[in-house]
Amino acid sequence: MKYFITAFFICSSILGIAQDKSFLNIGFETNSQWYVNDNRTGKFTAGNALRSNSYLNVNYNYDHFTMQVQFESYAPQALLNFSPNFTSSLNIATFSVNYETDKFNSTLGYFYEQFASGLIFRAYEDRQLGINNAIFGGLLHYKPTSFLSLKGFYGKQRKGFDLSKGHIYGINSIVSISEILKLKNSALSYEFSYVARYQNSVKTNPKFNKTTGAFSNAFHFNKNTFYSNIEYVYKKKDALVKFENVFDNRLFDGNALLFNTGFTYKNFSVDATFRRLENMTFYLNRNVNQNIFNDQRVNYLPSLTKQQDFSLANIYVYQSQPQLAFSPSGKSGEIGYQIDAFYKFKRGTTLGGKYGTQLALNYAIWYGLDAIYDLDNRTYTSKYLSFGAKYFSDLNLEIRKKWSKKLTTLSTFMVIYYNKELLEDNFDQINAWLFLSETSYKLTNLTSIRVKIEHLQTPNDSKNWWSASSEVYYKDISFYVSDLYNYGNTNDAEKIHYYNFGGSYSKNKSRLALNYGRQRGGLLCVGGVCRFVPRTTGYSLNFSTTF
Amino acid sequence: MRQLPALIFTLLLFSATYAQSLPYISLKTLENKGFQIKLLEKEPLVIISFWATWCSNCIYELDEIKELYSDWQKQTGVKIIAVSIDDYRTISRVKPFVKSHQWPYKILLDTNQKLKRALNISNIPEIIILKKGKIVYQHSGYTPGNEDAIFDILIQNIQ
């Protein structure tokens, strides 16, 4: 690996002479935490109290060549609840060489890629969640004509600073039907993908196939403001896994159906998605099926609900339920849909006012599959287009209004149903109502203030919450204070003020943020994938820059 | 860990000899057509704004700039490209969202974060101003009033 780095610098120095054709971009990011003892959130006993995750990524581009190397450091330890695979104090995490022209693109080394909607394959990076499932190997992309795209790859998956034992390979082709038929006003394409994972087994003569393949067929259509996509996936039979136990006498296949459509008419737009997943978890190592660190995932199955960046809206958050399980209760997947509607009241109308008013409505509802389970023998039969037990629903209305050059408001109302009993194998079913109001006011050209108030009301679980925050901006500096309080909790020990205060400073290509406070603990979700974070108190520092 | 500052320092020195331009990356438009980022090197003045439908500050910023965009275009000839980093969870919302906010920007989809990674973007919103493909200004985060700073940079960079 040292040779690679040396070669990297020598090559780029030589090529650097011809600067017009070269591009160098270096990014550095560090996220550090100093966990402290707090009599309300508890003593910190989990090893190193000062921890940091740092990333240094170098991209060098010369003409059609790109070289990339990423260093990562988890010193003295990775932040709490990151995968134990992130161990190194400083090491090379990924590196690659890429050659790209209009027709041809090839990568050797680590690469990221996604086929169709990711239902069978997505390799990506998310630093907040500690996901980096880049593939180490080769990727080829060839576009022989304007209507055909072909991709193929082979490799192993990144696992911390190591590689997976199993192998993965796949092909993808996209045919533009509208281009073949020379349709001018619409776009129609067909996409086929196949991905297979090969994993040896410790068992001699296991009853399952060591190679597990998954097929995807998708159509994408687009005409004027109307669009529609459909994808069907079939995953071949593989062994049932529970807590790393591989039941090689219980083999199940999986499948998925995704349908999305939408259109725009004048000020009104609508988008609807239906999805059904049955036994669709797919990992490079079948033994780590459903591990809490999101290690070795092959596909991407986000929950299809509205993603919120407000604090109380993230208490009852839905995670997709693609898995097959026979204990404590039978589960085989999820079925449901999501609808979004947007409407803009025009300027100058009664409801639009001087600057217009935006309405956004989201409704999502998800159920388990309608299936009959034989829990003792671990078998089941499911119905296809039929709804089982209700898992989750969420109705969400958002009004965004600019009143004047200085004043903007955002109001959200949510009705949530969360089946904790089935989703967390716990008890209680939760009905909750959430109200949120955010007001931004520009005091001068350089100074502004934003105040946010949230209230979550529920007769169930830990009862009512409120939250309030205020942020002041001056030029590139901001300061904030916030508090989150479970005032309705019947247990006084749980009535904790989760206060936070801090600030951030952005200058050119750098951003520094400092914070002190209490973290509620629970699920931290990015893009519908979640990581559990524990309840803690401490200081945090985030710094990012590019040069 | 001690090696890290040394490494950064070396890279800093190394990068000082480079003028930054654009990587060779193709992204999809809302009409599902390819768009080559390298082609932006031919444009005199371009703003690339990284955003997502779930990013509240990004929406504040792009809504705010919308009011000023036609003036900016008249005075500086700038073009704005709004690169959505929504992934499959929220990507279907991008098109109706953009229509309902009536954003006049060119929208590109960076679904698997190819461009975001190539330009080392860690937080959104992030604004990059390019003069003939070279980065002349970059800013992460949005604070109200930031659009005035952007306009100043644009004025400084018109020929």
XYZ file of C-alpha atoms in Angstrom:
706
model
C 0.000 0.000 0.000
C 2.969 2.291 0.694
C 4.033 1.787 -2.910
C 0.628 2.919 -4.060
C 0.915 6.159 -2.080
C 4.446 6.846 -3.315
C 3.399 6.157 -6.885
C 0.359 8.351 -6.361
C 2.447 11.353 -5.318
C 5.140 10.850 -7.966
C 2.591 10.530 -10.763
C 0.563 13.471 -9.627
C 3.672 15.659 -9.161
C 4.826 14.938 -12.708
C 1.385 15.429 -14.148
C 0.885 18.486 -11.987
C 3.204 20.423 -14.290
C 0.443 20.454 -16.866
C -1.890 22.154 -14.466
C -4.660 23.067 -16.850
C -5.756 19.506 -17.210
C -5.339 18.484 -13.599
C -7.568 18.736 -10.598
C -6.679 18.128 -6.988
C -9.190 18.200 -4.207
C -8.385 17.261 -0.637
C -10.994 17.009 2.065
C -10.495 16.643 5.778
C -13.202 15.991 8.330
C -12.993 15.208 12.017
C -15.780 14.437 14.460
C -14.663 14.284 18.091
C -16.495 13.677 21.320
C -15.452 14.036 24.908
C -17.899 12.119 27.034
C -18.266 13.294 30.631
C -19.982 11.980 33.758
C -23.384 13.433 34.458
C -25.550 12.533 37.430
C -28.669 12.587 35.235
C -27.514 10.702 32.144
C -25.116 8.454 34.071
C -21.427 7.831 34.541
C -19.401 7.268 31.423
C -17.905 3.792 31.701
C -17.406 2.720 28.097
C -13.610 2.970 27.755
C -11.958 6.078 26.297
C -13.897 9.227 27.119
C -12.203 11.235 24.374
C -12.783 9.767 20.944
C -12.582 10.921 17.373
C -13.269 9.800 13.822
C -11.199 11.549 11.172
C -11.194 11.278 7.403
C -8.728 12.618 4.883
C -9.707 12.129 1.275
C -7.516 13.022 -1.698
C -8.835 13.118 -5.248
C -6.440 13.764 -8.052
C -7.672 14.078 -11.600
C -5.543 14.360 -14.698
C -7.379 14.471 -17.985
C -9.370 11.237 -18.013
C -7.557 9.640 -15.071
C -8.624 9.976 -11.436
C -6.732 8.666 -8.448
C -8.297 8.596 -5.036
C -7.054 7.690 -1.584
C -8.826 8.016 1.754
C -7.105 7.825 5.123
C -9.172 7.206 8.214
C -8.285 7.470 11.853
C -10.268 6.268 14.847
C -8.096 7.456 17.690
C -7.863 6.529 20.428
C -11.184 4.808 19.715
C -14.107 5.268 17.328
C -17.128 7.276 18.549
C -19.591 5.300 20.668
C -21.535 2.566 18.907
C -19.604 2.625 15.673
C -18.736 -0.770 14.270
C -15.895 -2.480 16.195
C -14.284 -3.036 12.783
C -13.100 0.602 12.795
C -9.987 0.017 14.859
C -7.026 1.769 13.350
C -5.330 4.880 14.691
C -4.383 5.899 11.139
C -4.651 3.792 8.073
C -5.469 3.818 4.416
C -9.147 2.996 4.098
C -9.780 3.152 0.357
C -7.811 3.890 -2.807
C -8.569 3.637 -6.487
C -7.562 4.513 -10.015
C -10.252 5.429 -12.498
C -10.230 6.079 -16.234
C -13.294 7.744 -17.717
C -14.297 8.827 -21.207
C -17.759 9.397 -22.638
C -18.069 5.753 -23.635
C -15.859 3.962 -21.197
C -15.324 4.082 -17.451
C -13.187 1.672 -15.484
C -12.103 1.610 -11.852
C -9.525 -0.522 -10.094
C -9.418 -0.456 -6.310
C -12.254 0.616 -4.062
C -15.429 1.864 -5.696
C -19.017 2.887 -4.883
C -21.928 1.925 -7.118
C -25.670 1.416 -7.148
C -27.905 -0.652 -9.429
C -31.456 0.648 -10.107
C -32.962 1.791 -6.803
C -30.453 -0.141 -4.713
C -32.871 -2.961 -3.816
C -30.247 -5.536 -4.764
C -27.027 -3.531 -4.630
C -25.684 -0.274 -3.251
C -22.112 0.422 -2.146
C -21.846 3.822 -0.469
C -20.360 5.855 2.321
C -22.124 7.521 5.223
C -19.715 8.812 7.825
C -22.367 9.722 10.395
C -23.665 6.169 10.406
C -20.265 4.550 10.000
C -21.270 2.877 6.750
C -18.655 2.310 4.114
C -19.339 -0.810 2.106
C -17.140 0.086 -0.884
C -16.207 -2.843 -3.094
C -12.528 -3.604 -3.619
C -11.972 -4.984 -7.085
C -12.791 -3.872 -10.601
C -15.707 -2.009 -12.147
C -16.272 -1.567 -15.869
C -18.855 0.681 -17.447
C -19.249 0.709 -21.224
C -21.673 2.755 -23.311
C -21.302 1.404 -26.849
C -24.199 3.445 -28.264
C -26.424 6.223 -26.997
C -29.176 3.761 -26.091
C -27.158 1.120 -24.275
C -25.205 1.099 -21.013
C -23.403 -1.971 -19.660
C -21.747 -2.374 -16.269
C -19.953 -5.228 -14.588
C -17.969 -5.593 -11.383
C -16.191 -8.121 -9.257
C -14.629 -7.791 -5.820
C -14.694 -8.117 -2.093
C -16.335 -5.719 0.296
C -14.620 -3.353 2.661
C -14.989 -4.425 6.287
C -13.333 -1.879 8.584
C -9.702 -1.944 7.444
C -10.051 -5.478 6.192
C -11.934 -7.182 3.384
C -14.880 -9.530 3.493
C -14.175 -13.232 3.142
C -16.983 -13.569 0.630
C -16.936 -12.340 -2.959
C -19.467 -10.291 -4.852
C -20.026 -9.718 -8.549
C -22.743 -8.222 -10.690
C -23.882 -6.907 -14.050
C -26.246 -4.124 -15.015
C -27.608 -3.020 -18.360
C -29.843 -0.119 -19.289
C -31.561 0.036 -22.668
C -33.200 3.275 -23.709
C -36.288 2.104 -25.581
C -37.393 5.630 -26.420
C -34.081 6.265 -28.146
C -34.339 3.118 -30.246
C -37.887 4.059 -31.250
C -36.779 7.701 -31.658
C -39.561 8.991 -29.404
C -38.998 12.688 -28.914
C -41.271 13.732 -26.084
C -40.904 10.828 -23.715
C -38.187 8.696 -22.156
C -38.647 4.987 -21.549
C -35.869 2.675 -20.435
C -35.462 -0.889 -19.257
C -32.870 -1.800 -16.638
C -31.706 -5.296 -15.801
C -29.358 -6.124 -12.919
C -27.920 -9.273 -11.437
C -25.819 -9.421 -8.279
C -24.378 -12.512 -6.654
C -22.579 -13.146 -3.432
C -20.307 -16.134 -2.958
C -19.542 -17.153 0.591
C -17.897 -20.351 1.700
C -19.448 -22.092 4.664
C -17.855 -23.629 7.723
C -20.393 -26.426 7.374
C -19.318 -29.340 5.211
C -21.866 -29.857 2.451
C -24.295 -27.176 3.530
C -27.767 -27.605 2.113
C -27.768 -24.092 0.707
C -25.979 -22.842 -2.374
C -22.757 -21.004 -1.538
C -23.663 -18.460 -4.215
C -26.779 -16.365 -3.633
C -27.985 -14.405 -6.632
C -30.516 -11.604 -6.939
C -32.183 -10.330 -10.127
C -33.807 -6.981 -10.741
C -35.973 -5.855 -13.659
C -36.978 -2.221 -13.852
C -38.753 0.167 -16.217
C -38.415 3.944 -16.032
C -40.867 6.201 -17.854
C -41.003 9.961 -18.151
C -43.220 12.197 -20.295
C -43.508 15.932 -19.744
C -44.400 16.284 -16.084
C -45.552 12.681 -15.646
C -43.173 9.909 -14.551
C -43.377 6.338 -13.403
C -40.899 3.648 -12.315
C -41.415 0.005 -11.530
C -38.921 -2.557 -10.275
C -39.291 -6.204 -9.411
C -36.596 -8.140 -7.575
C -36.100 -11.826 -6.937
C -33.464 -13.083 -4.496
C -32.607 -16.779 -4.675
C -32.905 -19.197 -1.783
C -30.568 -18.812 1.149
C -30.390 -20.120 4.711
C -32.377 -18.584 7.548
C -30.108 -16.749 10.006
C -30.898 -15.638 13.526
C -28.265 -14.158 15.841
C -25.470 -15.563 13.671
C -27.008 -19.063 13.757
C -27.312 -20.388 10.223
C -30.212 -22.823 9.868
C -29.095 -24.681 6.780
C -32.185 -26.875 6.665
C -34.435 -23.813 6.346
C -34.023 -22.125 2.987
C -36.090 -19.163 1.811
C -36.091 -16.960 -1.256
C -36.936 -13.257 -1.216
C -38.585 -10.703 -3.459
C -39.399 -7.018 -3.715
C -41.758 -4.843 -5.717
C -41.384 -1.090 -5.999
C -43.725 1.199 -7.882
C -43.403 4.947 -8.022
C -45.361 7.521 -9.990
C -46.042 11.236 -9.982
C -47.012 14.283 -11.991
C -47.186 18.048 -11.829
C -50.132 20.154 -12.871
C -49.712 23.915 -12.543
C -49.073 24.609 -8.841
C -49.847 21.077 -7.758
C -47.465 18.094 -7.693
C -47.983 14.623 -6.381
C -45.721 11.626 -5.890
C -46.727 8.143 -4.736
C -44.646 5.070 -3.941
C -45.766 1.540 -3.199
C -43.285 -1.028 -1.948
C -43.446 -4.633 -0.829
C -40.403 -6.390 0.632
C -40.272 -10.069 1.515
C -37.157 -11.584 3.095
C -34.909 -9.014 1.395
C -32.011 -8.628 3.839
C -28.803 -9.250 1.890
C -25.341 -9.230 3.486
C -21.936 -10.199 2.160
C -21.553 -12.475 5.128
C -24.843 -14.304 5.671
C -23.897 -14.953 9.297
C -24.044 -11.257 10.239
C -27.588 -10.835 8.873
C -29.193 -7.806 10.523
C -26.203 -6.816 12.640
C -26.754 -3.518 14.465
C -23.676 -1.845 12.967
C -24.926 -2.083 9.371
C -21.754 -4.021 8.514
C -21.459 -5.823 5.182
C -24.756 -4.764 3.698
C -25.159 -5.500 0.013
C -28.464 -3.762 -0.718
C -30.201 -0.565 0.349
C -33.666 -0.783 1.915
C -34.464 2.596 3.435
C -37.735 3.230 5.206
C -40.015 5.183 2.888
C -41.376 7.849 5.199
C -40.729 11.558 5.435
C -37.238 12.297 6.642
C -37.193 14.940 9.386
C -34.414 17.000 10.830
C -36.446 18.077 13.885
C -35.669 16.559 17.256
C -39.067 15.324 18.484
C -40.003 14.004 15.047
C -37.164 11.524 15.446
C -38.451 9.831 18.603
C -40.848 7.429 16.877
C -39.036 6.773 13.639
C -39.836 3.877 11.410
C -37.148 1.524 10.157
C -37.965 -0.684 7.170
C -38.825 -4.297 8.019
C -37.402 -6.475 5.233
C -36.377 -9.398 7.441
C -37.624 -12.916 7.963
C -37.905 -14.034 11.596
C -39.719 -16.691 13.583
C -39.070 -15.462 17.094
C -40.428 -13.939 19.224
C -43.117 -13.481 16.554
C -43.338 -14.303 12.877
C -42.205 -11.609 10.421
C -41.448 -11.884 6.742
C -41.349 -8.356 5.377
C -43.324 -5.184 4.911
C -45.920 -3.731 2.562
C -47.157 -0.175 2.327
C -47.100 3.101 0.520
C -46.225 6.750 0.769
C -47.874 9.752 -0.876
C -46.483 13.267 -1.142
C -48.435 16.242 -2.378
C -47.161 19.778 -2.877
C -49.197 22.864 -3.547
C -48.136 26.437 -3.972
C -50.536 29.313 -3.333
C -49.490 31.933 -5.850
C -48.225 35.359 -4.955
C -50.926 37.959 -4.715
C -53.686 35.508 -3.772
C -55.407 35.610 -0.375
C -53.491 32.626 0.976
C -50.360 33.274 -1.051
C -49.701 36.791 0.194
C -46.853 38.789 -1.238
C -44.354 35.930 -1.520
C -46.528 32.820 -1.932
C -47.222 29.967 0.472
C -46.037 26.376 0.139
C -48.000 23.389 1.366
C -46.474 19.929 1.631
C -48.460 16.886 2.647
C -46.994 13.464 3.302
C -48.810 10.286 4.239
C -47.002 7.003 4.798
C -48.416 3.720 6.047
C -46.595 0.426 6.509
C -47.807 -3.055 7.431
C -46.302 -6.471 7.979
C -47.011 -9.077 5.301
C -50.228 -11.031 5.535
C -48.749 -14.442 6.353
C -49.290 -17.582 8.409
C -46.285 -18.727 10.441
C -45.416 -22.118 11.885
C -43.023 -20.834 14.555
C -41.942 -24.296 15.783
C -41.001 -25.631 12.372
C -39.879 -22.254 11.071
C -41.967 -22.184 7.915
C -44.503 -19.706 6.595
C -46.809 -18.889 3.704
C -47.577 -15.317 2.684
C -50.196 -13.628 0.515
C -48.959 -11.233 -2.122
C -51.005 -8.044 -2.314
C -52.528 -8.231 1.135
C -51.828 -6.218 4.264
C -50.919 -7.825 7.608
C -50.544 -6.174 11.011
C -50.091 -2.403 10.952
C -46.565 -1.259 11.849
C -46.533 2.467 11.327
C -48.338 5.429 9.863
C -47.507 9.093 9.659
C -49.549 12.009 8.380
C -47.533 15.138 7.950
C -48.664 18.610 6.914
C -46.095 21.355 6.418
C -46.757 25.025 5.658
C -43.861 27.224 4.654
C -44.563 30.912 4.318
C -42.518 33.982 3.667
C -44.366 36.948 5.135
C -41.959 39.738 4.296
C -38.340 40.214 3.330
C -37.503 39.648 6.992
C -39.932 37.054 8.271
C -40.323 33.395 7.263
C -42.255 30.739 9.147
C -42.541 26.980 8.940
C -45.301 25.022 10.669
C -45.665 21.263 10.787
C -48.393 19.065 12.147
C -47.939 15.293 12.396
C -50.127 12.355 13.409
C -48.043 9.276 14.164
C -48.894 5.661 14.854
C -45.985 3.473 15.964
C -46.424 -0.194 16.798
C -43.676 -0.630 19.376
C -44.934 -4.087 20.242
C -44.152 -5.495 16.806
C -41.357 -3.187 15.673
C -39.225 -3.455 18.788
C -40.580 -6.746 20.190
C -41.591 -4.640 23.141
C -45.054 -3.665 24.344
C -47.280 -0.637 23.728
C -48.738 0.846 20.605
C -48.170 4.557 20.288
C -50.463 7.243 18.959
C -48.786 10.610 18.942
C -49.432 14.144 17.684
C -46.655 16.550 16.985
C -46.734 20.267 16.403
C -43.765 22.286 15.299
C -43.268 25.945 14.582
C -40.138 27.608 13.286
C -39.723 31.353 12.830
C -36.802 33.041 11.103
C -36.383 36.765 11.391
C -33.760 38.917 9.732
C -32.785 41.715 12.142
C -30.228 43.387 9.890
C -28.444 42.321 6.726
C -25.883 40.450 8.790
C -27.871 39.347 11.815
C -30.815 37.027 12.051
C -32.526 34.822 14.582
C -34.411 31.531 14.373
C -36.716 30.160 17.070
C -38.125 26.645 17.000
C -40.785 25.156 19.280
C -41.963 21.547 19.192
C -44.514 19.608 21.185
C -45.172 15.882 21.072
C -48.315 14.615 22.716
C -49.040 10.960 23.436
C -50.946 9.073 26.152
C -48.600 6.106 25.574
C -44.998 5.100 26.207
C -43.017 7.933 27.847
C -45.863 10.471 27.368
C -45.455 14.131 26.412
C -42.349 16.019 25.319
C -41.543 19.587 24.457
C -38.530 21.060 22.800
C -37.352 24.586 22.130
C -34.330 26.053 20.463
C -33.040 29.409 19.457
C -30.229 30.229 17.083
C -28.600 33.571 16.386
C -26.611 34.192 13.229
C -24.103 36.918 12.683
C -22.230 36.789 9.379
C -20.595 33.360 9.327
C -20.998 32.709 13.027
C -23.944 31.119 14.743
C -24.785 30.346 18.363
C -27.587 28.188 19.629
C -29.238 26.900 22.784
C -31.798 24.134 22.864
C -33.644 21.973 25.330
C -35.669 18.806 25.032
C -37.793 17.696 27.964
C -39.930 14.647 28.595
C -42.226 16.517 30.983
C -45.027 13.957 30.834
C -42.922 11.026 31.955
C -44.392 9.307 35.036
C -40.911 8.270 36.151
C -39.170 11.323 37.631
C -35.721 9.883 36.916
C -36.560 10.058 33.209
C -37.580 13.703 33.345
C -34.278 14.959 32.049
C -33.540 18.281 30.412
C -31.567 17.363 27.318
C -30.006 20.775 26.944
C -27.414 21.671 24.347
C -25.539 24.785 23.455
C -22.844 25.591 20.990
C -21.881 27.439 17.896
C -20.438 27.160 14.462
C -18.125 29.173 12.299
C -17.831 28.855 8.532
C -15.148 30.552 6.562
C -14.551 29.824 2.919
C -13.987 26.112 2.619
C -13.897 25.317 6.341
C -16.510 24.821 8.988
C -16.031 24.412 12.722
C -18.801 23.476 15.146
C -18.559 23.106 18.908
C -21.229 21.793 21.203
C -21.828 20.856 24.808
C -24.849 19.035 26.065
C -26.888 15.907 26.588
C -27.818 13.477 23.853
C -31.209 11.809 24.251
C -30.080 8.449 22.942
C -32.047 6.388 20.476
C -31.913 5.950 16.748
C -29.778 8.247 14.660
C -31.078 7.898 11.119
C -29.635 9.131 7.861
C -31.429 8.306 4.646
C -33.714 5.815 6.346
C -30.865 3.754 7.724
C -30.355 4.002 11.463
C -27.677 3.532 14.081
C -28.379 3.323 17.778
C -26.716 6.049 19.831
C -26.573 5.791 23.638
C -27.623 8.465 26.111
C -24.555 10.567 26.889
C -23.344 13.977 27.982
C -20.307 15.654 26.581
C -18.499 18.054 24.327
C -18.311 17.614 20.600
C -16.192 19.167 17.926
C -16.777 18.870 14.206
C -14.381 20.320 11.727
C -14.358 19.984 7.984
C -12.321 21.636 5.296
C -11.249 21.198 1.715
C -8.084 22.447 0.101
C -2.638 9.787 15.214
C 0.554 11.862 15.339
C 1.141 11.118 11.662
C -2.099 12.762 10.697
C -1.067 16.449 11.138
C 2.166 15.723 9.230
C 0.218 14.145 6.444
C -2.198 17.060 6.237
C 0.673 19.537 6.197
C 2.399 17.718 3.330
C -0.816 17.648 1.364
C -1.415 21.334 2.023
C 1.985 22.246 0.574
C 1.394 19.879 -2.295
C -2.026 21.317 -3.087
C -0.712 24.885 -3.082
C 0.743 24.233 -6.524
C -2.653 23.365 -7.947
C -5.430 25.465 -9.314
C -8.658 23.627 -8.856
C -10.817 22.691 -11.775
C -13.567 20.166 -12.270
C -13.615 16.388 -12.241
C -14.845 14.316 -15.171
C -18.205 13.165 -13.802
C -21.572 12.719 -15.454
C -24.780 13.185 -13.431
C -28.435 12.662 -14.360
C -30.861 15.520 -14.953
C -34.530 15.400 -13.880
C -35.319 14.267 -17.426
C -33.012 11.266 -16.861
C -30.387 12.560 -19.324
C -26.650 12.685 -18.696
C -24.909 15.972 -17.847
C -21.103 16.232 -17.910
C -19.766 18.370 -15.047
C -16.506 19.017 -16.925
C -18.510 21.066 -19.468
C -19.059 23.726 -16.800
C -15.432 24.773 -17.385
C -16.673 26.584 -20.484
C -19.131 28.689 -18.472
C -17.854 32.094 -17.308
C -19.649 31.975 -13.936
C -21.503 29.094 -12.283
C -22.854 28.421 -8.795
C -23.132 24.808 -7.724
C -25.371 24.365 -4.713
C -25.541 20.998 -2.944
C -28.938 20.399 -1.359
C -31.504 17.722 -0.408
C -35.274 17.701 0.064
C -34.832 16.903 3.787
C -32.332 19.730 4.408
C -34.206 22.679 5.853
C -31.352 25.195 5.554
C -30.776 24.237 1.926
C -34.389 25.095 1.146
C -34.140 28.433 2.965
C -31.066 29.305 0.953
C -32.362 28.263 -2.473
C -35.760 29.910 -1.849
C -33.966 33.111 -0.880
C -31.695 33.077 -3.928
C -34.706 32.456 -6.178
C -35.916 35.998 -5.436
C -32.557 37.439 -6.505
C -31.662 35.097 -9.326
C -32.995 37.119 -12.254
C -31.157 40.241 -11.029
C -27.972 38.232 -10.548
C -28.268 36.815 -14.046
C -28.734 40.252 -15.581
C -25.775 41.723 -13.733
C -23.313 38.847 -13.751
C -24.584 36.220 -16.200
C -24.323 33.541 -13.496
C -25.963 30.136 -13.890
C -27.086 28.144 -10.864
C -26.926 24.369 -10.728
C -28.642 22.762 -7.760
C -27.218 19.281 -7.132
C -29.550 17.121 -5.090
C -27.829 14.505 -2.941
C -31.145 12.805 -2.130
C -30.695 9.074 -2.341
C -33.320 6.499 -3.174
C -35.234 7.137 0.017
C -36.220 10.650 -0.979
C -35.252 10.977 -4.631
C -38.790 10.583 -5.956
C -39.686 13.725 -4.020
C -37.116 15.903 -5.825
C -39.073 16.580 -9.013
C -42.437 17.510 -7.432
C -40.588 19.508 -4.782
C -38.644 21.572 -7.320
C -41.801 22.192 -9.365
C -43.773 23.314 -6.327
C -41.030 25.690 -5.212
C -40.717 26.856 -8.828
C -36.964 26.874 -8.676
C -35.527 28.203 -11.931
C -32.268 26.271 -11.436
C -30.832 23.407 -13.421
C -31.283 20.357 -11.179
C -28.819 17.454 -11.176
C -29.128 14.202 -9.226
C -26.088 12.960 -7.321
C -27.857 9.839 -6.083
C -24.798 7.887 -4.977
C -22.791 11.015 -4.030
C -20.234 10.801 -6.830
C -19.764 14.564 -7.204
C -20.175 15.189 -3.480
C -17.297 12.806 -2.817
C -15.119 14.135 -5.641
C -15.392 17.672 -4.256
C -15.120 16.483 -0.641
C -18.378 18.014 0.544
C -19.124 17.024 4.156
C -22.077 19.224 5.118
C -24.951 20.636 3.134
C -25.939 23.231 2.129
C -22.670 23.927 0.384
C -22.170 26.553 -2.302
C -19.352 26.540 -4.812
C -18.727 29.396 -7.235
C -16.819 28.511 -10.373
C -15.177 30.883 -12.785
C -14.464 28.981 -15.998
C -14.398 25.778 -13.980
C -12.030 27.032 -11.273
C -13.302 27.270 -7.717
C -13.217 30.926 -6.624
C -15.446 30.606 -3.561
C -16.811 27.826 -1.422
C -19.014 28.049 1.635
C -20.707 25.465 3.790
C -23.825 26.032 5.860
C -26.399 28.755 5.373
C -26.843 31.805 7.524
C -29.454 34.331 6.404
C -27.732 37.158 4.576
C -25.174 34.806 3.057
C -26.669 35.555 -0.352
C -25.203 39.077 -0.121
C -21.713 37.635 0.305
C -22.325 35.413 -2.720
C -23.383 38.390 -4.796
C -20.208 40.285 -3.819
C -18.096 37.350 -5.010
C -20.015 37.239 -8.284
C -19.430 40.951 -8.910
C -15.708 40.528 -8.204
C -15.519 37.772 -10.770
C -17.251 39.228 -13.789
C -15.061 40.247 -16.649
